[in-house]
Amino acid sequence: MKKLFVRLAAAVLAVSMAIGVTGCSKTDVLDKVKKDGKIVVGTSADYAPYEFHKLIDGKDEIIGFDIAIANEIAKDLGVKLEISDMKFDGLLPALQTGNIDFVIAGMTPDAERSKMVDFTKIYYTAAQGVMVRTEDKDKIKSIDDLNGKKVGVQKGAIQEKIAKEQMKSSTIISLGKIPDLIMELKNKKVDALVVELPVANGYVAKHPDLTISDVKVKEDTGGSAIAIAKGNPELVEAMNKTLDRLINDKQIDKFVAEANEAVEN
Ligand code: ARG
């Protein structure tokens, strides 16, 4: 009787372990993508020249150099690209739940994110800048000049972390989308924004009331990489191969130039 019970318990344990194991093991994204014939990229299309909306022949399209890279990735995998646009801070959760297959969003691979997802190699590097109203350029020259002032950043972005850590005497306002931050700056609801320079440059070129200040922030992480759910080494490798090709052929530089041409802001 006792022996039977032990055997039964062992069997129950074995079965529940098997369920547990398969229950945890996520679907292989590359297999799924090939089976479906499409790959879904998550992005936050508020980030010209990386990714942004533009009316093309009366149709709202998402373009940018990240999207051009995503298209090459889909092409190399032999599948169709589908774009899922959301707020930046929703991207990694969406990746983890499998709603999207990869993220390309000018995303910087930092230690915190690397605990949650895997990253490809860096395909583009950029520094951070502090944007202010042109009329304030002479007044706001250092981080100390921002004491007691309001600084806007994108929610969930590394700029939020930089501002919170380095601008301790400022009030940090975090919003989901960059165009809203630009409006807040123009309307004097905030006094400065921490923004990646390629993005800031695009706005400054079109808005004479905005400029890049002399304020310098410290940054230890720079550059953008593609994020993929953990446990998909083959997919990471495939994407790295595409990136290698695009980097070696100077295609990324071309995509960046084309995107900059298309920016309207
Ligand atoms: N590079 C910054 C980060 O990784 C900001 C990226 C924001 N991207 C965007 N598509 N809005 O946090």
PDB file of C-alpha atoms and ligand atoms in Angstrom:
ATOM      1  CA  MET A   1       0.000   0.000   0.000  1.00  0.00           C
ATOM      2  CA  LYS A   2       2.703   2.411   0.996  1.00  0.00           C
ATOM      3  CA  LYS A   3       4.714   1.427  -2.084  1.00  0.00           C
ATOM      4  CA  LEU A   4       1.749   2.028  -4.331  1.00  0.00           C
ATOM      5  CA  PHE A   5       1.249   5.438  -2.797  1.00  0.00           C
ATOM      6  CA  VAL A   6       4.885   6.356  -3.369  1.00  0.00           C
ATOM      7  CA  ARG A   7       4.628   5.237  -6.999  1.00  0.00           C
ATOM      8  CA  LEU A   8       1.431   7.161  -7.482  1.00  0.00           C
ATOM      9  CA  ALA A   9       2.947  10.257  -5.957  1.00  0.00           C
ATOM     10  CA  ALA A  10       5.990   9.890  -8.193  1.00  0.00           C
ATOM     11  CA  ALA A  11       3.738   9.587 -11.246  1.00  0.00           C
ATOM     12  CA  VAL A  12       1.728  12.646 -10.283  1.00  0.00           C
ATOM     13  CA  LEU A  13       4.967  14.531  -9.755  1.00  0.00           C
ATOM     14  CA  ALA A  14       6.363  13.471 -13.120  1.00  0.00           C
ATOM     15  CA  VAL A  15       3.207  14.505 -14.970  1.00  0.00           C
ATOM     16  CA  SER A  16       2.953  17.862 -13.256  1.00  0.00           C
ATOM     17  CA  MET A  17       6.614  18.514 -13.925  1.00  0.00           C
ATOM     18  CA  ALA A  18       6.137  17.755 -17.591  1.00  0.00           C
ATOM     19  CA  ILE A  19       3.182  20.153 -17.738  1.00  0.00           C
ATOM     20  CA  GLY A  20       5.198  22.684 -15.834  1.00  0.00           C
ATOM     21  CA  VAL A  21       8.112  22.447 -18.231  1.00  0.00           C
ATOM     22  CA  THR A  22       6.076  22.686 -21.416  1.00  0.00           C
ATOM     23  CA  GLY A  23       3.914  25.345 -19.777  1.00  0.00           C
ATOM     24  CA  CYS A  24       6.976  27.509 -19.243  1.00  0.00           C
ATOM     25  CA  SER A  25       8.781  26.882 -22.478  1.00  0.00           C
ATOM     26  CA  LYS A  26       7.751  29.665 -24.832  1.00  0.00           C
ATOM     27  CA  THR A  27       7.066  29.061 -28.471  1.00  0.00           C
ATOM     28  CA  ASP A  28      10.094  29.424 -30.677  1.00  0.00           C
ATOM     29  CA  VAL A  29       9.465  32.756 -32.375  1.00  0.00           C
ATOM     30  CA  LEU A  30      11.403  31.902 -35.534  1.00  0.00           C
ATOM     31  CA  ASP A  31       9.329  28.719 -36.053  1.00  0.00           C
ATOM     32  CA  LYS A  32       6.110  30.629 -35.542  1.00  0.00           C
ATOM     33  CA  VAL A  33       7.164  33.427 -37.895  1.00  0.00           C
ATOM     34  CA  LYS A  34       8.082  30.996 -40.667  1.00  0.00           C
ATOM     35  CA  LYS A  35       4.835  29.102 -40.206  1.00  0.00           C
ATOM     36  CA  ASP A  36       2.733  32.291 -40.293  1.00  0.00           C
ATOM     37  CA  GLY A  37       4.711  33.833 -43.152  1.00  0.00           C
ATOM     38  CA  LYS A  38       4.848  37.127 -41.259  1.00  0.00           C
ATOM     39  CA  ILE A  39       6.795  38.801 -38.508  1.00  0.00           C
ATOM     40  CA  VAL A  40       5.309  41.464 -36.249  1.00  0.00           C
ATOM     41  CA  VAL A  41       7.542  44.337 -35.259  1.00  0.00           C
ATOM     42  CA  GLY A  42       6.631  46.504 -32.298  1.00  0.00           C
ATOM     43  CA  THR A  43       7.649  50.142 -32.411  1.00  0.00           C
ATOM     44  CA  SER A  44       6.765  53.552 -31.038  1.00  0.00           C
ATOM     45  CA  ALA A  45       6.371  55.644 -34.161  1.00  0.00           C
ATOM     46  CA  ASP A  46       6.906  59.010 -32.542  1.00  0.00           C
ATOM     47  CA  TYR A  47      10.621  59.052 -33.126  1.00  0.00           C
ATOM     48  CA  ALA A  48      11.704  60.635 -36.379  1.00  0.00           C
ATOM     49  CA  PRO A  49      14.019  59.798 -38.085  1.00  0.00           C
ATOM     50  CA  TYR A  50      13.925  56.314 -36.455  1.00  0.00           C
ATOM     51  CA  GLU A  51      10.194  55.668 -36.919  1.00  0.00           C
ATOM     52  CA  PHE A  52       7.379  58.088 -37.577  1.00  0.00           C
ATOM     53  CA  HIS A  53       4.028  58.562 -39.250  1.00  0.00           C
ATOM     54  CA  LYS A  54       3.815  60.262 -42.595  1.00  0.00           C
ATOM     55  CA  LEU A  55       0.993  60.810 -45.056  1.00  0.00           C
ATOM     56  CA  ILE A  56       2.086  59.253 -48.318  1.00  0.00           C
ATOM     57  CA  ASP A  57      -0.374  59.579 -51.194  1.00  0.00           C
ATOM     58  CA  GLY A  58      -3.065  60.341 -48.673  1.00  0.00           C
ATOM     59  CA  LYS A  59      -2.312  57.235 -46.648  1.00  0.00           C
ATOM     60  CA  ASP A  60      -0.904  57.215 -43.124  1.00  0.00           C
ATOM     61  CA  GLU A  61       2.322  55.209 -43.250  1.00  0.00           C
ATOM     62  CA  ILE A  62       4.975  54.410 -40.678  1.00  0.00           C
ATOM     63  CA  ILE A  63       8.452  55.004 -42.075  1.00  0.00           C
ATOM     64  CA  GLY A  64      11.974  55.693 -40.807  1.00  0.00           C
ATOM     65  CA  PHE A  65      15.359  54.022 -40.798  1.00  0.00           C
ATOM     66  CA  ASP A  66      14.327  51.490 -38.143  1.00  0.00           C
ATOM     67  CA  ILE A  67      11.425  50.457 -40.368  1.00  0.00           C
ATOM     68  CA  ALA A  68      13.751  50.159 -43.368  1.00  0.00           C
ATOM     69  CA  ILE A  69      15.919  47.812 -41.274  1.00  0.00           C
ATOM     70  CA  ALA A  70      12.863  45.842 -40.132  1.00  0.00           C
ATOM     71  CA  ASN A  71      11.871  45.413 -43.783  1.00  0.00           C
ATOM     72  CA  GLU A  72      15.300  43.983 -44.588  1.00  0.00           C
ATOM     73  CA  ILE A  73      14.989  41.568 -41.680  1.00  0.00           C
ATOM     74  CA  ALA A  74      11.618  40.350 -42.919  1.00  0.00           C
ATOM     75  CA  LYS A  75      13.006  40.072 -46.444  1.00  0.00           C
ATOM     76  CA  ASP A  76      15.964  37.970 -45.267  1.00  0.00           C
ATOM     77  CA  LEU A  77      13.612  35.709 -43.324  1.00  0.00           C
ATOM     78  CA  GLY A  78      11.354  35.450 -46.365  1.00  0.00           C
ATOM     79  CA  VAL A  79       8.269  36.711 -44.540  1.00  0.00           C
ATOM     80  CA  LYS A  80       5.946  39.722 -44.550  1.00  0.00           C
ATOM     81  CA  LEU A  81       6.436  42.577 -42.089  1.00  0.00           C
ATOM     82  CA  GLU A  82       3.551  43.732 -39.952  1.00  0.00           C
ATOM     83  CA  ILE A  83       3.941  46.863 -37.804  1.00  0.00           C
ATOM     84  CA  SER A  84       2.371  47.280 -34.394  1.00  0.00           C
ATOM     85  CA  ASP A  85       2.594  50.873 -33.141  1.00  0.00           C
ATOM     86  CA  MET A  86       2.331  51.597 -29.424  1.00  0.00           C
ATOM     87  CA  LYS A  87       3.718  53.716 -26.603  1.00  0.00           C
ATOM     88  CA  PHE A  88       7.397  53.136 -25.960  1.00  0.00           C
ATOM     89  CA  ASP A  89       6.828  51.821 -22.432  1.00  0.00           C
ATOM     90  CA  GLY A  90       4.449  49.153 -23.749  1.00  0.00           C
ATOM     91  CA  LEU A  91       7.004  47.550 -26.068  1.00  0.00           C
ATOM     92  CA  LEU A  92       8.888  45.212 -23.757  1.00  0.00           C
ATOM     93  CA  PRO A  93       5.721  43.922 -22.043  1.00  0.00           C
ATOM     94  CA  ALA A  94       4.231  43.230 -25.503  1.00  0.00           C
ATOM     95  CA  LEU A  95       7.376  41.352 -26.471  1.00  0.00           C
ATOM     96  CA  GLN A  96       7.294  39.273 -23.328  1.00  0.00           C
ATOM     97  CA  THR A  97       3.672  38.271 -23.806  1.00  0.00           C
ATOM     98  CA  GLY A  98       4.336  37.374 -27.449  1.00  0.00           C
ATOM     99  CA  ASN A  99       2.028  40.019 -28.953  1.00  0.00           C
ATOM    100  CA  ILE A 100       4.933  41.180 -31.081  1.00  0.00           C
ATOM    101  CA  ASP A 101       7.937  39.241 -32.403  1.00  0.00           C
ATOM    102  CA  PHE A 102      10.628  41.878 -32.057  1.00  0.00           C
ATOM    103  CA  VAL A 103      11.115  45.494 -31.113  1.00  0.00           C
ATOM    104  CA  ILE A 104      12.878  48.094 -33.186  1.00  0.00           C
ATOM    105  CA  ALA A 105      12.411  51.517 -31.654  1.00  0.00           C
ATOM    106  CA  GLY A 106      15.766  53.193 -31.234  1.00  0.00           C
ATOM    107  CA  MET A 107      15.974  51.097 -28.108  1.00  0.00           C
ATOM    108  CA  THR A 108      19.155  51.216 -26.083  1.00  0.00           C
ATOM    109  CA  PRO A 109      20.213  47.887 -24.611  1.00  0.00           C
ATOM    110  CA  ASP A 110      20.857  48.575 -20.947  1.00  0.00           C
ATOM    111  CA  ALA A 111      21.442  46.173 -18.058  1.00  0.00           C
ATOM    112  CA  GLU A 112      17.896  46.406 -16.755  1.00  0.00           C
ATOM    113  CA  ARG A 113      16.285  45.585 -20.096  1.00  0.00           C
ATOM    114  CA  SER A 114      18.808  42.851 -20.798  1.00  0.00           C
ATOM    115  CA  LYS A 115      17.428  40.984 -17.801  1.00  0.00           C
ATOM    116  CA  MET A 116      14.025  40.867 -19.512  1.00  0.00           C
ATOM    117  CA  VAL A 117      14.854  40.442 -23.203  1.00  0.00           C
ATOM    118  CA  ASP A 118      17.764  39.686 -25.527  1.00  0.00           C
ATOM    119  CA  PHE A 119      19.355  42.226 -27.829  1.00  0.00           C
ATOM    120  CA  THR A 120      21.088  42.080 -31.187  1.00  0.00           C
ATOM    121  CA  LYS A 121      24.261  44.007 -31.812  1.00  0.00           C
ATOM    122  CA  ILE A 122      24.069  47.795 -31.870  1.00  0.00           C
ATOM    123  CA  TYR A 123      23.169  49.112 -35.323  1.00  0.00           C
ATOM    124  CA  TYR A 124      23.245  52.839 -34.670  1.00  0.00           C
ATOM    125  CA  THR A 125      24.703  55.115 -32.028  1.00  0.00           C
ATOM    126  CA  ALA A 126      23.543  58.504 -30.884  1.00  0.00           C
ATOM    127  CA  ALA A 127      24.167  60.840 -27.971  1.00  0.00           C
ATOM    128  CA  GLN A 128      21.647  62.617 -25.744  1.00  0.00           C
ATOM    129  CA  GLY A 129      20.863  66.301 -25.843  1.00  0.00           C
ATOM    130  CA  VAL A 130      18.810  68.751 -23.823  1.00  0.00           C
ATOM    131  CA  MET A 131      16.312  70.736 -25.864  1.00  0.00           C
ATOM    132  CA  VAL A 132      15.054  74.119 -24.644  1.00  0.00           C
ATOM    133  CA  ARG A 133      13.133  77.072 -26.032  1.00  0.00           C
ATOM    134  CA  THR A 134      15.456  79.256 -28.091  1.00  0.00           C
ATOM    135  CA  GLU A 135      14.593  82.263 -25.888  1.00  0.00           C
ATOM    136  CA  ASP A 136      16.010  80.340 -22.883  1.00  0.00           C
ATOM    137  CA  LYS A 137      19.240  79.174 -24.453  1.00  0.00           C
ATOM    138  CA  ASP A 138      21.344  81.745 -22.573  1.00  0.00           C
ATOM    139  CA  LYS A 139      19.585  81.046 -19.286  1.00  0.00           C
ATOM    140  CA  ILE A 140      19.808  77.243 -19.351  1.00  0.00           C
ATOM    141  CA  LYS A 141      23.398  76.162 -19.887  1.00  0.00           C
ATOM    142  CA  SER A 142      24.044  73.555 -17.230  1.00  0.00           C
ATOM    143  CA  ILE A 143      22.187  70.983 -15.193  1.00  0.00           C
ATOM    144  CA  ASP A 144      22.203  73.438 -12.253  1.00  0.00           C
ATOM    145  CA  ASP A 145      20.300  75.953 -14.369  1.00  0.00           C
ATOM    146  CA  LEU A 146      17.495  73.385 -14.465  1.00  0.00           C
ATOM    147  CA  ASN A 147      17.112  73.338 -10.667  1.00  0.00           C
ATOM    148  CA  GLY A 148      13.487  73.957  -9.770  1.00  0.00           C
ATOM    149  CA  LYS A 149      12.483  73.680 -13.407  1.00  0.00           C
ATOM    150  CA  LYS A 150      10.401  71.086 -15.222  1.00  0.00           C
ATOM    151  CA  VAL A 151      12.115  68.599 -17.483  1.00  0.00           C
ATOM    152  CA  GLY A 152      10.157  66.402 -19.891  1.00  0.00           C
ATOM    153  CA  VAL A 153      11.144  62.877 -20.933  1.00  0.00           C
ATOM    154  CA  GLN A 154       9.600  59.905 -22.666  1.00  0.00           C
ATOM    155  CA  LYS A 155       8.107  57.426 -20.229  1.00  0.00           C
ATOM    156  CA  GLY A 156      10.122  54.239 -19.874  1.00  0.00           C
ATOM    157  CA  ALA A 157      13.001  55.582 -21.959  1.00  0.00           C
ATOM    158  CA  ILE A 158      16.593  55.859 -20.765  1.00  0.00           C
ATOM    159  CA  GLN A 159      16.154  59.626 -20.897  1.00  0.00           C
ATOM    160  CA  GLU A 160      13.732  59.260 -17.992  1.00  0.00           C
ATOM    161  CA  LYS A 161      16.408  57.499 -15.994  1.00  0.00           C
ATOM    162  CA  ILE A 162      19.077  60.026 -16.956  1.00  0.00           C
ATOM    163  CA  ALA A 163      16.838  62.924 -15.895  1.00  0.00           C
ATOM    164  CA  LYS A 164      15.800  61.301 -12.615  1.00  0.00           C
ATOM    165  CA  GLU A 165      19.391  60.490 -11.707  1.00  0.00           C
ATOM    166  CA  GLN A 166      21.130  63.625 -12.877  1.00  0.00           C
ATOM    167  CA  MET A 167      18.491  66.329 -12.453  1.00  0.00           C
ATOM    168  CA  LYS A 168      17.528  65.665  -8.857  1.00  0.00           C
ATOM    169  CA  SER A 169      16.428  69.250  -8.215  1.00  0.00           C
ATOM    170  CA  SER A 170      14.165  69.370 -11.254  1.00  0.00           C
ATOM    171  CA  THR A 171      10.612  68.093 -11.590  1.00  0.00           C
ATOM    172  CA  ILE A 172      10.576  65.277 -14.128  1.00  0.00           C
ATOM    173  CA  ILE A 173       7.482  65.000 -16.325  1.00  0.00           C
ATOM    174  CA  SER A 174       7.180  61.653 -18.150  1.00  0.00           C
ATOM    175  CA  LEU A 175       4.866  61.365 -21.146  1.00  0.00           C
ATOM    176  CA  GLY A 176       4.189  58.523 -23.578  1.00  0.00           C
ATOM    177  CA  LYS A 177       4.850  60.184 -26.927  1.00  0.00           C
ATOM    178  CA  ILE A 178       7.523  62.603 -28.126  1.00  0.00           C
ATOM    179  CA  PRO A 179       5.208  65.004 -30.064  1.00  0.00           C
ATOM    180  CA  ASP A 180       3.325  65.630 -26.804  1.00  0.00           C
ATOM    181  CA  LEU A 181       6.604  66.495 -25.092  1.00  0.00           C
ATOM    182  CA  ILE A 182       7.442  68.927 -27.894  1.00  0.00           C
ATOM    183  CA  MET A 183       4.039  70.618 -27.421  1.00  0.00           C
ATOM    184  CA  GLU A 184       4.633  70.900 -23.672  1.00  0.00           C
ATOM    185  CA  LEU A 185       7.988  72.579 -24.294  1.00  0.00           C
ATOM    186  CA  LYS A 186       6.557  75.005 -26.850  1.00  0.00           C
ATOM    187  CA  ASN A 187       3.646  75.838 -24.526  1.00  0.00           C
ATOM    188  CA  LYS A 188       5.991  76.392 -21.555  1.00  0.00           C
ATOM    189  CA  LYS A 189       4.518  73.536 -19.558  1.00  0.00           C
ATOM    190  CA  VAL A 190       8.056  72.162 -19.295  1.00  0.00           C
ATOM    191  CA  ASP A 191      11.361  74.024 -19.613  1.00  0.00           C
ATOM    192  CA  ALA A 192      13.584  71.390 -21.181  1.00  0.00           C
ATOM    193  CA  LEU A 193      13.491  67.919 -22.709  1.00  0.00           C
ATOM    194  CA  VAL A 194      16.124  65.195 -22.613  1.00  0.00           C
ATOM    195  CA  VAL A 195      16.062  63.722 -26.114  1.00  0.00           C
ATOM    196  CA  GLU A 196      18.297  61.669 -28.362  1.00  0.00           C
ATOM    197  CA  LEU A 197      20.139  64.099 -30.637  1.00  0.00           C
ATOM    198  CA  PRO A 198      19.007  62.757 -34.048  1.00  0.00           C
ATOM    199  CA  VAL A 199      15.416  63.269 -32.896  1.00  0.00           C
ATOM    200  CA  ALA A 200      16.105  66.684 -31.360  1.00  0.00           C
ATOM    201  CA  ASN A 201      17.910  67.866 -34.497  1.00  0.00           C
ATOM    202  CA  GLY A 202      14.883  67.052 -36.627  1.00  0.00           C
ATOM    203  CA  TYR A 203      12.619  69.275 -34.526  1.00  0.00           C
ATOM    204  CA  VAL A 204      15.114  72.089 -34.171  1.00  0.00           C
ATOM    205  CA  ALA A 205      15.509  72.247 -37.948  1.00  0.00           C
ATOM    206  CA  LYS A 206      11.762  72.861 -38.374  1.00  0.00           C
ATOM    207  CA  HIS A 207      10.978  74.858 -35.230  1.00  0.00           C
ATOM    208  CA  PRO A 208      13.010  78.062 -34.780  1.00  0.00           C
ATOM    209  CA  ASP A 209      11.548  78.488 -31.283  1.00  0.00           C
ATOM    210  CA  LEU A 210      13.330  75.309 -30.174  1.00  0.00           C
ATOM    211  CA  THR A 211      17.041  74.692 -29.851  1.00  0.00           C
ATOM    212  CA  ILE A 212      19.610  72.314 -28.398  1.00  0.00           C
ATOM    213  CA  SER A 213      21.133  73.759 -25.238  1.00  0.00           C
ATOM    214  CA  ASP A 214      24.681  73.558 -23.968  1.00  0.00           C
ATOM    215  CA  VAL A 215      23.547  71.319 -21.095  1.00  0.00           C
ATOM    216  CA  LYS A 216      25.475  68.057 -21.118  1.00  0.00           C
ATOM    217  CA  VAL A 217      24.237  64.863 -19.514  1.00  0.00           C
ATOM    218  CA  LYS A 218      26.370  61.883 -18.548  1.00  0.00           C
ATOM    219  CA  GLU A 219      25.464  58.686 -20.352  1.00  0.00           C
ATOM    220  CA  ASP A 220      26.976  55.252 -20.071  1.00  0.00           C
ATOM    221  CA  THR A 221      24.744  53.522 -22.568  1.00  0.00           C
ATOM    222  CA  GLY A 222      24.424  54.613 -26.127  1.00  0.00           C
ATOM    223  CA  GLY A 223      23.175  53.081 -29.305  1.00  0.00           C
ATOM    224  CA  SER A 224      20.176  51.195 -30.570  1.00  0.00           C
ATOM    225  CA  ALA A 225      19.646  47.469 -30.856  1.00  0.00           C
ATOM    226  CA  ILE A 226      16.755  45.157 -31.697  1.00  0.00           C
ATOM    227  CA  ALA A 227      15.027  43.402 -28.787  1.00  0.00           C
ATOM    228  CA  ILE A 228      13.811  39.797 -28.972  1.00  0.00           C
ATOM    229  CA  ALA A 229      12.106  37.623 -26.363  1.00  0.00           C
ATOM    230  CA  LYS A 230      14.580  35.555 -24.375  1.00  0.00           C
ATOM    231  CA  GLY A 231      15.234  32.014 -25.548  1.00  0.00           C
ATOM    232  CA  ASN A 232      15.421  32.681 -29.312  1.00  0.00           C
ATOM    233  CA  PRO A 233      19.146  32.486 -30.128  1.00  0.00           C
ATOM    234  CA  GLU A 234      18.524  31.526 -33.772  1.00  0.00           C
ATOM    235  CA  LEU A 235      16.372  34.570 -34.375  1.00  0.00           C
ATOM    236  CA  VAL A 236      18.959  36.835 -32.738  1.00  0.00           C
ATOM    237  CA  GLU A 237      21.613  35.301 -34.966  1.00  0.00           C
ATOM    238  CA  ALA A 238      19.527  35.742 -38.114  1.00  0.00           C
ATOM    239  CA  MET A 239      18.919  39.392 -37.269  1.00  0.00           C
ATOM    240  CA  ASN A 240      22.584  39.987 -36.498  1.00  0.00           C
ATOM    241  CA  LYS A 241      23.400  38.615 -39.931  1.00  0.00           C
ATOM    242  CA  THR A 242      21.041  41.071 -41.589  1.00  0.00           C
ATOM    243  CA  LEU A 243      22.479  43.894 -39.498  1.00  0.00           C
ATOM    244  CA  ASP A 244      26.030  42.889 -40.456  1.00  0.00           C
ATOM    245  CA  ARG A 245      25.091  43.019 -44.098  1.00  0.00           C
ATOM    246  CA  LEU A 246      23.435  46.426 -43.756  1.00  0.00           C
ATOM    247  CA  ILE A 247      26.329  47.842 -41.731  1.00  0.00           C
ATOM    248  CA  ASN A 248      28.992  46.513 -44.122  1.00  0.00           C
ATOM    249  CA  ASP A 249      27.158  47.780 -47.207  1.00  0.00           C
ATOM    250  CA  LYS A 250      26.649  51.213 -45.566  1.00  0.00           C
ATOM    251  CA  GLN A 251      22.926  50.665 -46.100  1.00  0.00           C
ATOM    252  CA  ILE A 252      22.061  51.926 -42.638  1.00  0.00           C
ATOM    253  CA  ASP A 253      23.716  55.271 -43.398  1.00  0.00           C
ATOM    254  CA  LYS A 254      21.610  55.418 -46.538  1.00  0.00           C
ATOM    255  CA  PHE A 255      18.431  54.585 -44.616  1.00  0.00           C
ATOM    256  CA  VAL A 256      19.247  57.296 -42.061  1.00  0.00           C
ATOM    257  CA  ALA A 257      19.808  59.891 -44.810  1.00  0.00           C
ATOM    258  CA  GLU A 258      16.550  58.918 -46.539  1.00  0.00           C
ATOM    259  CA  ALA A 259      14.632  59.082 -43.279  1.00  0.00           C
ATOM    260  CA  ASN A 260      16.069  62.494 -42.456  1.00  0.00           C
ATOM    261  CA  GLU A 261      14.912  63.701 -45.880  1.00  0.00           C
ATOM    262  CA  ALA A 262      11.399  62.498 -45.169  1.00  0.00           C
ATOM    263  CA  VAL A 263      11.044  64.016 -41.690  1.00  0.00           C
ATOM    264  CA  GLU A 264       8.326  66.662 -41.417  1.00  0.00           C
ATOM    265  CA  ASN A 265       7.737  67.092 -37.661  1.00  0.00           C
TER     266      ASN A 265
HETATM  267  N1  ARG B   1      17.025  55.313 -26.839  1.00  0.00           N
HETATM  268  C1  ARG B   1      16.074  55.571 -25.822  1.00  0.00           C
HETATM  269  C2  ARG B   1      15.757  54.331 -25.026  1.00  0.00           C
HETATM  270  O1  ARG B   1      16.119  53.283 -25.378  1.00  0.00           O
HETATM  271  C3  ARG B   1      14.770  56.158 -26.344  1.00  0.00           C
HETATM  272  C4  ARG B   1      14.099  55.394 -27.423  1.00  0.00           C
HETATM  273  C5  ARG B   1      12.711  55.917 -27.718  1.00  0.00           C
HETATM  274  N2  ARG B   1      12.176  55.306 -28.892  1.00  0.00           N
HETATM  275  C6  ARG B   1      11.009  55.641 -29.487  1.00  0.00           C
HETATM  276  N3  ARG B   1      10.668  55.004 -30.576  1.00  0.00           N
HETATM  277  N4  ARG B   1      10.235  56.538 -28.957  1.00  0.00           N
HETATM  278  O2  ARG B   1      15.160  54.392 -24.018  1.00  0.00           O
END
